[in-house]
Amino acid sequence: MVDFTLWDIVRNLLLAARWTVILSVIAFIGGGLAGLILLVLPLTGNRVAELAIGGYVQVFQGTPLLMQLFLLYFGIALFGVDTSAWTAACAALTLYSSAYLTEIWRGCVASIPRGQWEASSSLALSFGQQLGHVILPQALKVAVPPTVGFLVQVIKGTALASVIGFVELTKAGGMIANVTYQPMLVYGCVALIYFALCFPISLYAGSLERKLNVGRR
Amino acid sequence: MSAAADPAPAPDTVLATPHTEVGAPIVRITALRKSYGDHEVLKGIDLDVMRGEVVAIIGKSGSGKSTLLRCINGLEVFQEGSLIVDGKPLLHDSALAMRELRQRVGMIFQSFNLFPHLTVGRNVMLAPRLVKKRNAAENEARARKLLERVGLAEKFDAMPDQLSGGQQQRVAIARALAMDPGVMLCDEITSALDPELVGEVLRVVESLAEEGMTLLMVTHEMNFARKVADRVIFMHQGRVHESGAPDAIFGAPQTPELKQFLSSLHD
Amino acid sequence: MRIALDFAPMLAQWPLLLLGAAWTLGLTAISTLLGGIIGTGCAWARARGAAPLRLAVGAYVELIRNTPFIVQLFFIFYGLPAAGVLLSPVTASILAMTINLGAYATEIIRAGIVTTPRGQIEAGESLALSRVQVFLHVVLPPALKRVWPALVSQIIIVMLGSAVCGQISVEELSHAANLIQSRNFRAFEAYILATAIYLVLAIGVRRLLYWAGPRFVFGR
Ligand SMILES: Nc1ncnc2c1ncn2[C@@H]1O[C@H](COP(=O)(O)OP(=O)(O)OP(=O)(O)O)[C@@H](O)[C@H]1O
Ligand SMILES: [Mg+2]
C-alpha cells in the first residue's frame, strides 16, 4: 500500500473540485437563462403558461434533487440516447436551478408595486418596453442578493452528482477515502473545500442584501 | 413659497393640437357597465366630455370614481357599453389599439408612480423616446420645457426619492404631458400629499385647465372643483347620480344623496 | 421511437414503498423535533448570548450552511468511526439531519427573535418574569409565528435531502426505489413513483405543519 501525504489528498481533491465548479457554473448559467424565459412567459398574462410553470416549480422544489438526477440519468437512456453521468448531472442541475431562479425572480418582479405597471402602461409603453425599461431594472436590484445566495445552493447541489457516478469533489473524496483509509481526514478536507467555495459567496450575498436594505430606508 | 418651487405658468402653450375637430366630444362613454365578479361597480355610465372641458367627479368612497377613470384608459376591462376616445373606440383585445388610445389619454395617479430608478428627466423622456420615437435632442428640449412648466426645471437630474411629494406629483404631470395627450385623467392626485403641498400641484392643474386641456378629475377638493371645473359629476353607487355646473351642484343640489354627501363634507 | 413504461410491476411493490415513505417521515419527524430545539437554543445564544458563545454558534451555522448535506452525512457515518464513534446508518442519518436543520433553524428563528419590538420585552420584564420566561413566553411564540413559513420550507428541504440517507442503506423512500429497480430493472418507473410520493409527502407535510403551527407550536 502506498502512503498518501496530506498534500496528495488535498491536491487530488482540488483537481476534482474543478468539476464541481464547472458543473455549478453550467447549471447556474443554464438555469438562469431557462429561468428568465420561465419568468417572462406567464407575465404576458398567458394563464396556461402560468399554471404550467407554477407546476414545474412546485415539482422541482417538492422533490429531492437526488431523484431528479436519477430520473434524468435513467430517463434520457429511455430515449435510446447514451447518457453519461456528466450530461445527466448538467441537465438535472440546470432544470433544478431554473425552477428555483424563476421562483426567486418571480418574487422580485411581484415586489415591484402595481403602480409601476399601471403608470408605464398609461404612458402607452408596450409589454416588452414595460418589462425592459421599468420593471426588470427595478426587479434586478432586488434580485441580485438572493440570486447570488442561490449559487451556494447550486454548488452544494452538485455534490449529489457523485451518487450517479460523476467524479466531482464528493465522489473523489469517497474514492480517496477508500484507498487511504482516512475517511475522517478526507471528508473533513472535502467539507473545507466546499466551505472555501461557498462561504465567500454567502458573505457577499449577505453584504449585498444589507446594502440593499440600507438603500431602501 | 420660493420662486423656484412656484410653478409659473409658461407663456407659450405646450399642449398638443387636437386630433378631432373642435366641438366633437373627445370622450364618449355609453352605457358602460363594469363588475368585479358578481359585484357591479359601474351600472351604466353615459358621459360625453367635450374638448377643453374640465370635469370634476365627486362622490362617496366606493362609488366607482376611480374605476370609471381606470376604464377610460384601459387599466380596467369593462363588460358592457362602449367608450370612444378621440374618435377611436376602446378595444381591449387589441394591444395595438390600446397603445394608440393610451397615447391620447394621460393619467396621473394618487401615488405618483414615478419610476424610482430613473432621473426626473428620464422619467419624462422615457415614453416619448420609446413610443413616439422622438429624437433625443428634441425629446430633451421638450422635457426641460415641461419641467420648467411645472416649476421644476432645476430637478432634471434629480432622482425621484430626492423630491417632496408635491414635486413628485408635478413631475408625474410633466411626464404625462410629454406624450401630448388629448385628455388627462387625474385620480385624487393630491390625496397622498401633506396639506402644505397640495396648493403647488393644484396650481399646475389649474393652469392646464386655463390652457384648454381636457381634464377629468376625481377630487375631494371641493373648492378647487368649484373654481376650476366646467361641470361637476356626482357619482353614487356606480351611477352618475347628478351632474351640472359647479354652482348648481354645490349651490342647489337636487337629490337627497348629493345633499347628504355635501353636508357630510362639512362635519 | 417508442418508450414503453410499465408501472404494473411497481405497484406490486407497494409495501416496500410504503415502508420507505414511513422511514422518510420518521427521520424527518425526529430531526425536526431535535433540530427545532437546537435551533431555538442556538438562536437565543446568537441573539442574546455571551460573545464567545455567539461566535461558536456562528461558526456552527456557517459551517453547516456552506457545505453539502451529503458530505456532512458521510463525514458522520464514514469519518467518525475513525475517531471511535461508530454509528448505525439510522443514527448517523438522524444526527446529520438534526445538525443540518439545527443550523438553518438557528438563522431562521434568530431572524424572528431580533424583530421583537423592544416594548414587548420590557413589558414582560416589568411583570417580573425572568429572562428565560420572557424568552419562552413573550419573545419566542410571536417570533416562531413570524418565521413559520420559512421554517416549514426548511423542514421540507431537509426531508427531501434525506433521500441521500439511502446511500448509507437506510431503508427510506429512495432506498426502496433503488431496491425495486434492482429487482425488476425498471429504474425509471421506480424513481418516477418514488419521486411522486416525495411530492405528495412534501405537500402533505407542508399542509400538516401549517395546520399544526398555530395549534401546537406558537398559539394563535
Ligand atoms: N380590483 C378590485 N377588485 C374588486 N373590487 C374592487 C376592485 N377595485 C375596486 N373595487 C370595488 O369597486 C368599488 C368602487 O371602487 P372605486 O375605487 O372605483 O371607488 P372610488 O369611488 O374611487 O372610491 P375612493 O373615493 O375610496 O377612491 C368599491 O366597492 C371597491 O371595493
Ligand atoms: Mg378612488
mmCIF file of C-alpha atoms in Angstrom, chain A residues 114-116 118-126 129 133-134 137-138, chain B residues 70 73 75 99 102-103 105 109 113-117 130-131 175 179:
data_model
loop_
_atom_site.group_PDB
_atom_site.id
_atom_site.type_symbol
_atom_site.label_atom_id
_atom_site.label_comp_id
_atom_site.label_asym_id
_atom_site.label_seq_id
_atom_site.Cartn_x
_atom_site.Cartn_y
_atom_site.Cartn_z
ATOM 1 C CA ARG A 114 -48.573 47.569 -9.303
ATOM 2 C CA GLY A 115 -48.476 51.315 -9.847
ATOM 3 C CA GLN A 116 -45.287 50.905 -11.876
ATOM 4 C CA GLU A 118 -50.052 50.956 -14.433
ATOM 5 C CA ALA A 119 -48.043 54.126 -14.878
ATOM 6 C CA SER A 120 -45.985 52.613 -17.659
ATOM 7 C CA SER A 121 -48.990 51.197 -19.471
ATOM 8 C CA SER A 122 -50.821 54.507 -19.147
ATOM 9 C CA LEU A 123 -47.816 56.009 -20.954
ATOM 10 C CA ALA A 124 -48.510 53.606 -23.839
ATOM 11 C CA LEU A 125 -45.399 51.500 -23.357
ATOM 12 C CA SER A 126 -45.626 48.043 -24.896
ATOM 13 C CA GLN A 129 -40.874 48.106 -23.060
ATOM 14 C CA HIS A 133 -37.282 49.745 -19.101
ATOM 15 C CA VAL A 134 -39.405 49.874 -15.991
ATOM 16 C CA PRO A 137 -34.321 47.219 -13.971
ATOM 17 C CA GLN A 138 -36.039 47.642 -10.621
ATOM 18 C CA ARG B 70 -59.317 53.473 -14.981
ATOM 19 C CA ASN B 73 -57.503 54.383 -20.295
ATOM 20 C CA LEU B 75 -56.440 49.812 -16.932
ATOM 21 C CA ARG B 99 -51.470 51.725 -27.020
ATOM 22 C CA ARG B 102 -53.130 55.488 -24.241
ATOM 23 C CA GLN B 103 -51.128 57.921 -26.273
ATOM 24 C CA VAL B 105 -55.077 59.658 -22.636
ATOM 25 C CA PHE B 109 -52.112 58.720 -10.052
ATOM 26 C CA ASN B 113 -45.837 56.229 -9.553
ATOM 27 C CA LEU B 114 -42.643 57.821 -10.788
ATOM 28 C CA PHE B 115 -40.070 55.291 -11.944
ATOM 29 C CA PRO B 116 -37.677 55.255 -8.980
ATOM 30 C CA HIS B 117 -34.675 54.001 -10.933
ATOM 31 C CA LEU B 130 -39.840 54.534 -26.733
ATOM 32 C CA VAL B 131 -43.339 55.073 -28.020
ATOM 33 C CA ARG B 175 -44.362 63.033 -17.686
ATOM 34 C CA MET B 179 -46.980 62.267 -24.535
#
